[in-house]
PDB file of N, CA and C in Angstrom:
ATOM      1  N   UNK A   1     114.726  50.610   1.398  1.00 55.00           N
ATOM      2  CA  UNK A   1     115.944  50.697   2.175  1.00 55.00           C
ATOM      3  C   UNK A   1     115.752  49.896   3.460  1.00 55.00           C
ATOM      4  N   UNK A   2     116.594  48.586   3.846  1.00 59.00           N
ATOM      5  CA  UNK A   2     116.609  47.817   4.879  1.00 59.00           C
ATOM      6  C   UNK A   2     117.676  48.116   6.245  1.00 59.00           C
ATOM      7  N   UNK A   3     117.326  48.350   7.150  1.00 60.00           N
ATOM      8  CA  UNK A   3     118.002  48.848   7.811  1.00 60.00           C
ATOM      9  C   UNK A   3     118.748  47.624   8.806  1.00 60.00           C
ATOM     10  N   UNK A   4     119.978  47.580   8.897  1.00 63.00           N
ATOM     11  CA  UNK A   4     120.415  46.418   9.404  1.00 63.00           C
ATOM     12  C   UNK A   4     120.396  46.635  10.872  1.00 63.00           C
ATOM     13  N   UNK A   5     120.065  46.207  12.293  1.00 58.00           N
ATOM     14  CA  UNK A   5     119.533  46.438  13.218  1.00 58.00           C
ATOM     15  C   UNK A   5     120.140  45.071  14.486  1.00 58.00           C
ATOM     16  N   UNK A   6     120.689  44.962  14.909  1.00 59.00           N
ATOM     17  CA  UNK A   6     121.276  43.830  15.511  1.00 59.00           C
ATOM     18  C   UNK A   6     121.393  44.048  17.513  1.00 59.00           C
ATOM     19  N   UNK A   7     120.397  43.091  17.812  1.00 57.00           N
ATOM     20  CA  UNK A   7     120.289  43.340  19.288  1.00 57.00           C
ATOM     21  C   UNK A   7     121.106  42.502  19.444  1.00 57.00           C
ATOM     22  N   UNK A   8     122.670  41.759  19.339  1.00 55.00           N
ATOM     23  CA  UNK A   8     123.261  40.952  19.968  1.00 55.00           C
ATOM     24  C   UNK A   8     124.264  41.948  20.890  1.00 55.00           C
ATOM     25  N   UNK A   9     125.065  40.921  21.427  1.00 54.00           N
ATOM     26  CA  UNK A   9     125.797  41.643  22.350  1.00 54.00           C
ATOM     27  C   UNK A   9     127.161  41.635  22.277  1.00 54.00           C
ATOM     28  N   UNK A  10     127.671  41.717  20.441  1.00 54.00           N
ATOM     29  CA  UNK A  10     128.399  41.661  20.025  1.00 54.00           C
ATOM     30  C   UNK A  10     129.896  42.724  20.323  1.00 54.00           C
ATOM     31  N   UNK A  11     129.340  44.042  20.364  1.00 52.00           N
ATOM     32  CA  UNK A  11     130.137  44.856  20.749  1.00 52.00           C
ATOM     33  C   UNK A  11     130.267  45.247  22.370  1.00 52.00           C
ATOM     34  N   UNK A  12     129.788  44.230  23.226  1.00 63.00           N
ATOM     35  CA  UNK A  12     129.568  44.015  24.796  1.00 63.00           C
ATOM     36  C   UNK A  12     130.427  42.790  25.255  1.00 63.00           C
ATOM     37  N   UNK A  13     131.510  42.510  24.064  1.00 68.00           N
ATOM     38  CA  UNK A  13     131.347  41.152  24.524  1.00 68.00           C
ATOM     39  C   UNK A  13     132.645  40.906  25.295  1.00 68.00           C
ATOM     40  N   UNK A  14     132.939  40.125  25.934  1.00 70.00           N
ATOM     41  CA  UNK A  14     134.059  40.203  27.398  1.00 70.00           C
ATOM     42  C   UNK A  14     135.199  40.080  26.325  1.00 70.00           C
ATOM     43  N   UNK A  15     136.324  40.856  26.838  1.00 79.00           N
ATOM     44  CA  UNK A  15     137.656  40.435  25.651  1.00 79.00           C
ATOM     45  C   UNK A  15     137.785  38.522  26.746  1.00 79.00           C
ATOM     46  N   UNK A  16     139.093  38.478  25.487  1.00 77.00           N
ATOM     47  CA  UNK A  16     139.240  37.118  25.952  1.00 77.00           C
ATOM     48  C   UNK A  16     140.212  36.480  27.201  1.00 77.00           C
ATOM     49  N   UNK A  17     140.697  37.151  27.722  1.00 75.00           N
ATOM     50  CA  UNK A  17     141.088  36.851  28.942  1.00 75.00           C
ATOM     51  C   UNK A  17     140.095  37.105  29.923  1.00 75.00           C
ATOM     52  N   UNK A  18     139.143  37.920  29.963  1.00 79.00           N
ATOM     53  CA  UNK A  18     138.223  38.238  30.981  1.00 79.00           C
ATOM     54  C   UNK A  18     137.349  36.590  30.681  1.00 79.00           C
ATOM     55  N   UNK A  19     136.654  36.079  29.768  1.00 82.00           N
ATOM     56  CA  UNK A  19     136.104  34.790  29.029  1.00 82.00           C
ATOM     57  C   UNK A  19     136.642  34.289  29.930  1.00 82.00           C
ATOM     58  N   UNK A  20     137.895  33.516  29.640  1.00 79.00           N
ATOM     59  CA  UNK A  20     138.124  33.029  30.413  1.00 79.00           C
ATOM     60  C   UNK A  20     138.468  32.414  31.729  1.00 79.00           C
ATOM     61  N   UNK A  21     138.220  33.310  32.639  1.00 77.00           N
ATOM     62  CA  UNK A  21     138.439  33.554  34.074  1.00 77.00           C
ATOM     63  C   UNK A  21     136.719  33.307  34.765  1.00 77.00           C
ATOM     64  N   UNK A  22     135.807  33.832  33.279  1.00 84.00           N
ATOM     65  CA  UNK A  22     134.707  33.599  33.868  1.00 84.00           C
ATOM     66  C   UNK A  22     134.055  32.389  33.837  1.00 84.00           C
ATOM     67  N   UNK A  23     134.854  31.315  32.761  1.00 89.00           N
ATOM     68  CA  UNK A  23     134.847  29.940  32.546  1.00 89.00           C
ATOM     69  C   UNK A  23     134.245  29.593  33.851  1.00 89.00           C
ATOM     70  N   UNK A  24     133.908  28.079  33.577  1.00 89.00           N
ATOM     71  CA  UNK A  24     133.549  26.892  34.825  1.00 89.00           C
ATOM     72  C   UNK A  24     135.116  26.952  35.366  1.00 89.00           C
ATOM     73  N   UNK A  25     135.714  26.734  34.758  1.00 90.00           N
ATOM     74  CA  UNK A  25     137.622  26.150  34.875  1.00 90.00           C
ATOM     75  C   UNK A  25     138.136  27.450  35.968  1.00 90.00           C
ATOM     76  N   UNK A  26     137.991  28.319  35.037  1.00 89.00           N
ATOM     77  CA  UNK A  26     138.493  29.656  35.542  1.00 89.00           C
ATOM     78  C   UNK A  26     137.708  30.101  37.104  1.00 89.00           C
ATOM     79  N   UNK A  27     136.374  29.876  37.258  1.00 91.00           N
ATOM     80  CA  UNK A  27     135.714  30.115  38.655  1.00 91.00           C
ATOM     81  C   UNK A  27     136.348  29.352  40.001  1.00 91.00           C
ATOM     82  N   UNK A  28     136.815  28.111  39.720  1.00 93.00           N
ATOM     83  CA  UNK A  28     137.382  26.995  40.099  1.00 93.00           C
ATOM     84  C   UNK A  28     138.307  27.318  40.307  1.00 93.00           C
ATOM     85  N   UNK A  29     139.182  28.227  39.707  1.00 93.00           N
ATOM     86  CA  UNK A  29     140.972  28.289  39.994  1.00 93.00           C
ATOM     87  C   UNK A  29     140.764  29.656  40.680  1.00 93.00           C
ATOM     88  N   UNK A  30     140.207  30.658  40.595  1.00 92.00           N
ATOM     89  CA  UNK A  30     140.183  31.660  41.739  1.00 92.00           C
ATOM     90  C   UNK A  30     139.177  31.200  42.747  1.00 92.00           C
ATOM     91  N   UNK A  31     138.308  30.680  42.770  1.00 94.00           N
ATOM     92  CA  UNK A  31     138.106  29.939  44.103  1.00 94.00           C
ATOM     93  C   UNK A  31     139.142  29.605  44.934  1.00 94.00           C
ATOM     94  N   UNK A  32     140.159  28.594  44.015  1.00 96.00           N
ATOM     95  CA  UNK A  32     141.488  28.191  45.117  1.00 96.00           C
ATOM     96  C   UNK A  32     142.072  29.125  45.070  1.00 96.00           C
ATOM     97  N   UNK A  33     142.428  29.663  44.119  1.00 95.00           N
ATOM     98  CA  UNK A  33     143.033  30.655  44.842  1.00 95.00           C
ATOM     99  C   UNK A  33     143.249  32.126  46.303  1.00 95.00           C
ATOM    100  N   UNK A  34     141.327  32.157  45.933  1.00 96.00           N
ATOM    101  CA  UNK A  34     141.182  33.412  47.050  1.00 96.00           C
ATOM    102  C   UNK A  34     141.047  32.023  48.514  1.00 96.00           C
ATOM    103  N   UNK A  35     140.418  31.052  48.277  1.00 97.00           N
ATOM    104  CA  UNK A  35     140.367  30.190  49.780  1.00 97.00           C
ATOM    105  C   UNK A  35     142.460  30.129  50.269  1.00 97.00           C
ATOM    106  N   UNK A  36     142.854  29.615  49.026  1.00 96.00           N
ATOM    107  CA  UNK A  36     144.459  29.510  48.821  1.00 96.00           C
ATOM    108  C   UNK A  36     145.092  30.783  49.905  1.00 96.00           C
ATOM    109  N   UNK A  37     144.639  32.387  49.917  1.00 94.00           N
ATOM    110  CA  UNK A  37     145.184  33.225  49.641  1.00 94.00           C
ATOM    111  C   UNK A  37     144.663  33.175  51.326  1.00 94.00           C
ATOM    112  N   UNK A  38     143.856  33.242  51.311  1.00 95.00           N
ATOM    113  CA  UNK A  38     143.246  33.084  53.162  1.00 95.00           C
ATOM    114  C   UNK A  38     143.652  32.193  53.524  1.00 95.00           C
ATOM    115  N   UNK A  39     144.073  31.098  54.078  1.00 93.00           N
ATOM    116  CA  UNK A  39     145.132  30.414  54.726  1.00 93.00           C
ATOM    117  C   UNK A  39     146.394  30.772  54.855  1.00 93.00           C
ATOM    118  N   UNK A  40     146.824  31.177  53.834  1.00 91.00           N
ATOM    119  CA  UNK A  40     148.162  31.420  53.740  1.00 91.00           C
ATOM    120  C   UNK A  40     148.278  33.236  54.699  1.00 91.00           C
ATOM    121  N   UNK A  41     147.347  33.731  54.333  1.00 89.00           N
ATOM    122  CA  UNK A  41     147.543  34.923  55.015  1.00 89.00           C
ATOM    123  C   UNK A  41     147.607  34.488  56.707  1.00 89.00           C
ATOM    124  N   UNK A  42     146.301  33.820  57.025  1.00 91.00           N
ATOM    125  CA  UNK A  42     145.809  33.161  57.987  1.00 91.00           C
ATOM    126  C   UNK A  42     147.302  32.566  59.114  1.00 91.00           C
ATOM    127  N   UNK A  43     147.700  31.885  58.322  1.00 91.00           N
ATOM    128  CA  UNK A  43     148.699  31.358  59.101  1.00 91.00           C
ATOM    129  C   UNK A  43     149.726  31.669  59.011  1.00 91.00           C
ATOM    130  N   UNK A  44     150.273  32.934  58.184  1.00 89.00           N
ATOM    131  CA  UNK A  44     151.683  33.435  58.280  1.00 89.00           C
ATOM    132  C   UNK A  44     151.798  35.232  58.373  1.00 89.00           C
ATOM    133  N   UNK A  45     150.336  35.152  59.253  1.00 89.00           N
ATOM    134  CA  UNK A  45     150.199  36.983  59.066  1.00 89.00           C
ATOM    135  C   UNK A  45     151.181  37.902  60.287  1.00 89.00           C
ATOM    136  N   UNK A  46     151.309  36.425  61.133  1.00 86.00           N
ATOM    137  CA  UNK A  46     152.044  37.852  61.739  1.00 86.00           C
ATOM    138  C   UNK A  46     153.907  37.733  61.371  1.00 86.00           C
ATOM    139  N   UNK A  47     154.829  36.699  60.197  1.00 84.00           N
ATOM    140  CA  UNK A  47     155.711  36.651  59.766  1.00 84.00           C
ATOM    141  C   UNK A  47     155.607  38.070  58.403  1.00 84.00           C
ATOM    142  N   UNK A  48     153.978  38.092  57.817  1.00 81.00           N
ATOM    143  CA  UNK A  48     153.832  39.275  57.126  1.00 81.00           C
ATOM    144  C   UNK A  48     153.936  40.233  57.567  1.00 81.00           C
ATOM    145  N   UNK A  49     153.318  40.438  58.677  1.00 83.00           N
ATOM    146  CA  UNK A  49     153.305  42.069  59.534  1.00 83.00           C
ATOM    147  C   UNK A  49     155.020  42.205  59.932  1.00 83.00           C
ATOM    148  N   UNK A  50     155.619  41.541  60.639  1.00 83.00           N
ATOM    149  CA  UNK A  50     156.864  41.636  61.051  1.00 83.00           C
ATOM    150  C   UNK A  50     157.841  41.999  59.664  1.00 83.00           C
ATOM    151  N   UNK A  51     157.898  41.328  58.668  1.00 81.00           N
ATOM    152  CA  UNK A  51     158.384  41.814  57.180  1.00 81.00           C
ATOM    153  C   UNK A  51     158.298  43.173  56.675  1.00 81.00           C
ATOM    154  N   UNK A  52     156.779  43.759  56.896  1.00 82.00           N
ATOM    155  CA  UNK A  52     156.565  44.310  56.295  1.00 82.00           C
ATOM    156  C   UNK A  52     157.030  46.063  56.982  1.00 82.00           C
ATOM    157  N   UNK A  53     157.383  45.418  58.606  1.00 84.00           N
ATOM    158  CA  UNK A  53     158.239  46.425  58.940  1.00 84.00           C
ATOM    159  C   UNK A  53     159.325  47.049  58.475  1.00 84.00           C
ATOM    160  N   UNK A  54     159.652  46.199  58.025  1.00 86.00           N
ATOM    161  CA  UNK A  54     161.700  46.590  57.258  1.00 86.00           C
ATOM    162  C   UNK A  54     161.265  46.710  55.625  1.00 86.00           C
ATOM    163  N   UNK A  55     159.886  46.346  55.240  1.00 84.00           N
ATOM    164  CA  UNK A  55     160.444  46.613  53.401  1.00 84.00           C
ATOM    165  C   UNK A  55     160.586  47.547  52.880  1.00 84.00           C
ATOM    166  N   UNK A  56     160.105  48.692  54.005  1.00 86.00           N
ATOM    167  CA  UNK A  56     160.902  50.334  52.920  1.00 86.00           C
ATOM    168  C   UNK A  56     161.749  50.343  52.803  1.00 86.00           C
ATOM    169  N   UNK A  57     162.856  50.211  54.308  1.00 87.00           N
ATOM    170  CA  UNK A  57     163.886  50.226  53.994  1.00 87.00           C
ATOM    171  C   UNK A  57     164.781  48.522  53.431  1.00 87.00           C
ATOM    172  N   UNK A  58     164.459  47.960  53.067  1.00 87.00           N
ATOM    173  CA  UNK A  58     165.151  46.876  51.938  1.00 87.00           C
ATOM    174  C   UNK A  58     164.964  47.771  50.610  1.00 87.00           C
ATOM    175  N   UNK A  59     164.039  48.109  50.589  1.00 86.00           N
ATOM    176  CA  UNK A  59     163.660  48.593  48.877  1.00 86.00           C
ATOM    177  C   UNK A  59     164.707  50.135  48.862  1.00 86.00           C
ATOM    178  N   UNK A  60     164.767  50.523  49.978  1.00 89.00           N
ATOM    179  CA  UNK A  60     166.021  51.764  49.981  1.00 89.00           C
ATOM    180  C   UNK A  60     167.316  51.268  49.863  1.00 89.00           C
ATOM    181  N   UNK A  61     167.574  49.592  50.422  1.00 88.00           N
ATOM    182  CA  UNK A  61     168.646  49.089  49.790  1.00 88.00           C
ATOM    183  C   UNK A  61     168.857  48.804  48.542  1.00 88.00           C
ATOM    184  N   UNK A  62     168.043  47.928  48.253  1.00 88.00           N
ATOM    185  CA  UNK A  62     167.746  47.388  46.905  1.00 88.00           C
ATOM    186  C   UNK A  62     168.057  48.645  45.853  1.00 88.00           C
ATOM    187  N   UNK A  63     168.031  50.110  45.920  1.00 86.00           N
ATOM    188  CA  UNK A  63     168.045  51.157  44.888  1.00 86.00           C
ATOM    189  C   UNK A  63     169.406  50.756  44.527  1.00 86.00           C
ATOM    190  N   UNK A  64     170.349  51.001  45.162  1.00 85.00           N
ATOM    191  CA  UNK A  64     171.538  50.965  44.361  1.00 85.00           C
ATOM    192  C   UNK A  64     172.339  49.607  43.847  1.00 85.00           C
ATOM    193  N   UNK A  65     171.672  48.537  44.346  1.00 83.00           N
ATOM    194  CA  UNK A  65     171.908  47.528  43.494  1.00 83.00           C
ATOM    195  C   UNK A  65     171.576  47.173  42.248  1.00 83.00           C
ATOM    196  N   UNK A  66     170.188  47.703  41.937  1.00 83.00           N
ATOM    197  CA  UNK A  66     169.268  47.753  41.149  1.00 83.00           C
ATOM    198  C   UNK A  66     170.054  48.837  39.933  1.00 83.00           C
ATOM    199  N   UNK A  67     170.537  49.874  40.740  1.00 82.00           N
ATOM    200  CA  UNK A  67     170.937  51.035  39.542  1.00 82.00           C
ATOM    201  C   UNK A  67     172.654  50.392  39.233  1.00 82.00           C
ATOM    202  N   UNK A  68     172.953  49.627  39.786  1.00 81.00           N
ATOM    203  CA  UNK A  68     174.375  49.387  39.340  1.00 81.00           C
ATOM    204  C   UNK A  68     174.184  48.358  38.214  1.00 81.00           C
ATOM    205  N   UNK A  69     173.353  47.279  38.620  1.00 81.00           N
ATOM    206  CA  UNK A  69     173.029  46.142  37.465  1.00 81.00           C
ATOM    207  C   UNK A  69     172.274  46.324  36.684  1.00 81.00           C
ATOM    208  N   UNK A  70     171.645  47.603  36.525  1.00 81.00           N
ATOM    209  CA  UNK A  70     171.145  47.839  35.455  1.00 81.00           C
ATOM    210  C   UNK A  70     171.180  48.583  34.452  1.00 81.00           C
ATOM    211  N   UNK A  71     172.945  49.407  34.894  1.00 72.00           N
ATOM    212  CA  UNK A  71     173.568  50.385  34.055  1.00 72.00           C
ATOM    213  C   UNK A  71     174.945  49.158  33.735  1.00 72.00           C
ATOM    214  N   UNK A  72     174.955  48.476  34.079  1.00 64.00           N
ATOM    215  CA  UNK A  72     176.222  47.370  33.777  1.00 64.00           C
ATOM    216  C   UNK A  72     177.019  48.035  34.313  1.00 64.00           C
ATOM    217  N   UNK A  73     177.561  48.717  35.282  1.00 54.00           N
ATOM    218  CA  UNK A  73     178.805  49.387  35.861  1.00 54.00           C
ATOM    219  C   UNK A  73     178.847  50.271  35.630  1.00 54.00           C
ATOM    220  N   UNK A  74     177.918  51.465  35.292  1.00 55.00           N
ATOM    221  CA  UNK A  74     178.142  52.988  34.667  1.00 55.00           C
ATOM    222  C   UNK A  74     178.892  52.967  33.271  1.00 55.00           C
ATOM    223  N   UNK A  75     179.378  52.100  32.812  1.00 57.00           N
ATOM    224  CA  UNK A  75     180.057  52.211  31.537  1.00 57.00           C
ATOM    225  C   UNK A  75     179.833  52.738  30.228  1.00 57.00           C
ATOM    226  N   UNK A  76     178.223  52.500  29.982  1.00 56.00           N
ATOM    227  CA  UNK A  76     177.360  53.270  28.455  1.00 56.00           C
ATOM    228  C   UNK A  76     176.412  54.332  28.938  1.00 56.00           C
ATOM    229  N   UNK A  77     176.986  54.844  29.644  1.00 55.00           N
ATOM    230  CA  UNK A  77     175.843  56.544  29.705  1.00 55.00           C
ATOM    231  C   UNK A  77     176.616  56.905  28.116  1.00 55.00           C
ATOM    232  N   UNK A  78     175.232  57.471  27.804  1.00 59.00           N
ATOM    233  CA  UNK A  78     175.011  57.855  26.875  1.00 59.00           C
ATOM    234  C   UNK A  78     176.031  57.526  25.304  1.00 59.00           C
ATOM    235  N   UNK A  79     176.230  56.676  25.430  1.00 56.00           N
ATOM    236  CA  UNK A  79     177.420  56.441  24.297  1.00 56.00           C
ATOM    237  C   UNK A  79     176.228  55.040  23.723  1.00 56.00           C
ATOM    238  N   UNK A  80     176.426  54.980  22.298  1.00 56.00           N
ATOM    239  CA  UNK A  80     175.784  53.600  21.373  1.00 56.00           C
ATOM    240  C   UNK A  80     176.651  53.019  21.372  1.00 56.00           C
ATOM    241  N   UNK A  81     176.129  51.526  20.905  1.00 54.00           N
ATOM    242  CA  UNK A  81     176.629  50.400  20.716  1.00 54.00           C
ATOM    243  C   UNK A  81     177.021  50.081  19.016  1.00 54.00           C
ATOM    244  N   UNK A  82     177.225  51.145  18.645  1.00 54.00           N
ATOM    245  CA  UNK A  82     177.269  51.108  17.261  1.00 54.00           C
ATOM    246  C   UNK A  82     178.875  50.740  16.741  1.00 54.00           C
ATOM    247  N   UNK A  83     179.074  49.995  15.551  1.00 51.00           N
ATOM    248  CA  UNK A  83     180.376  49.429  15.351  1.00 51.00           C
ATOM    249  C   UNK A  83     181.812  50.709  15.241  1.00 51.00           C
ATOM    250  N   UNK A  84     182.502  50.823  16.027  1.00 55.00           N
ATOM    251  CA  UNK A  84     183.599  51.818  16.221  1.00 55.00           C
ATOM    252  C   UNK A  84     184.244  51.846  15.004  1.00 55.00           C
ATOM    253  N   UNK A  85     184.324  50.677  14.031  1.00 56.00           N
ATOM    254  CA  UNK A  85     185.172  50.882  13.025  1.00 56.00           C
ATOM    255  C   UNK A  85     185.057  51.602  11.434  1.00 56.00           C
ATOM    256  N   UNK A  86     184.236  52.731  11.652  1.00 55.00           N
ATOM    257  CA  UNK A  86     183.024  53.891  10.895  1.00 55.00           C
ATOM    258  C   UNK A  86     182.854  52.388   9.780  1.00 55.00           C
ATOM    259  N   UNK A  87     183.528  53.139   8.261  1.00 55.00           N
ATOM    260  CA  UNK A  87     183.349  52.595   7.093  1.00 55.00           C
ATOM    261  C   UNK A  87     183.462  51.341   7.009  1.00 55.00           C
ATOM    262  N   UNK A  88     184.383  50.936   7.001  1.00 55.00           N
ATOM    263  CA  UNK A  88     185.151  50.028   6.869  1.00 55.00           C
ATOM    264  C   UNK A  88     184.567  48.378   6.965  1.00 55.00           C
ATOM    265  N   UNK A  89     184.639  47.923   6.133  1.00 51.00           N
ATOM    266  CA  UNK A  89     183.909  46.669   6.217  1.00 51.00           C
ATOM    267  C   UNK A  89     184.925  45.519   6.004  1.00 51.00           C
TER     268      UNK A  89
END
């Protein structure tokens, strides 16, 4: 009886979006990005801080716009979209 025995690191192995991020390519593009992300903070932090005063209340605005366009006008509570004309073909 041979016992099959496998030290690879097969069931360790990065899924494939993680692979790729750890690429040469991929090290390179979050590089720019986190240097990217520090400048930009860098030079527009205090237009962020000042923003970030008012976004509760935008996002307390934003509720009922959000609930109107996304019920289409209150019109289908609870009713289907199913053909009104029963049988009939």
């Amino acid at each position: 009886m041979t016992m099959n025995h496998n030290h690879g690191n097969g069931d360790r192995a990065a899924p494939a979006g993680l692979r790729a991020w750890l690429s040469r390519h991929g090290l390179v593009l979050a590089g720019f990005v986190l240097i990217a992300g520090y400048f930009l903070w860098a030079e527009h932090k205090a237009h962020i801080l000042a923003f970030s005063a008012w976004l509760p209340w935008l996002l307390l605005l934003l509720c009922p716009l959000m609930h109107l366009f996304m019920h289409h006008g209150h019109g289908s509570h609870g009713s289907s979209h199913e053909d009104e004309r029963g049988d009939e073909k």
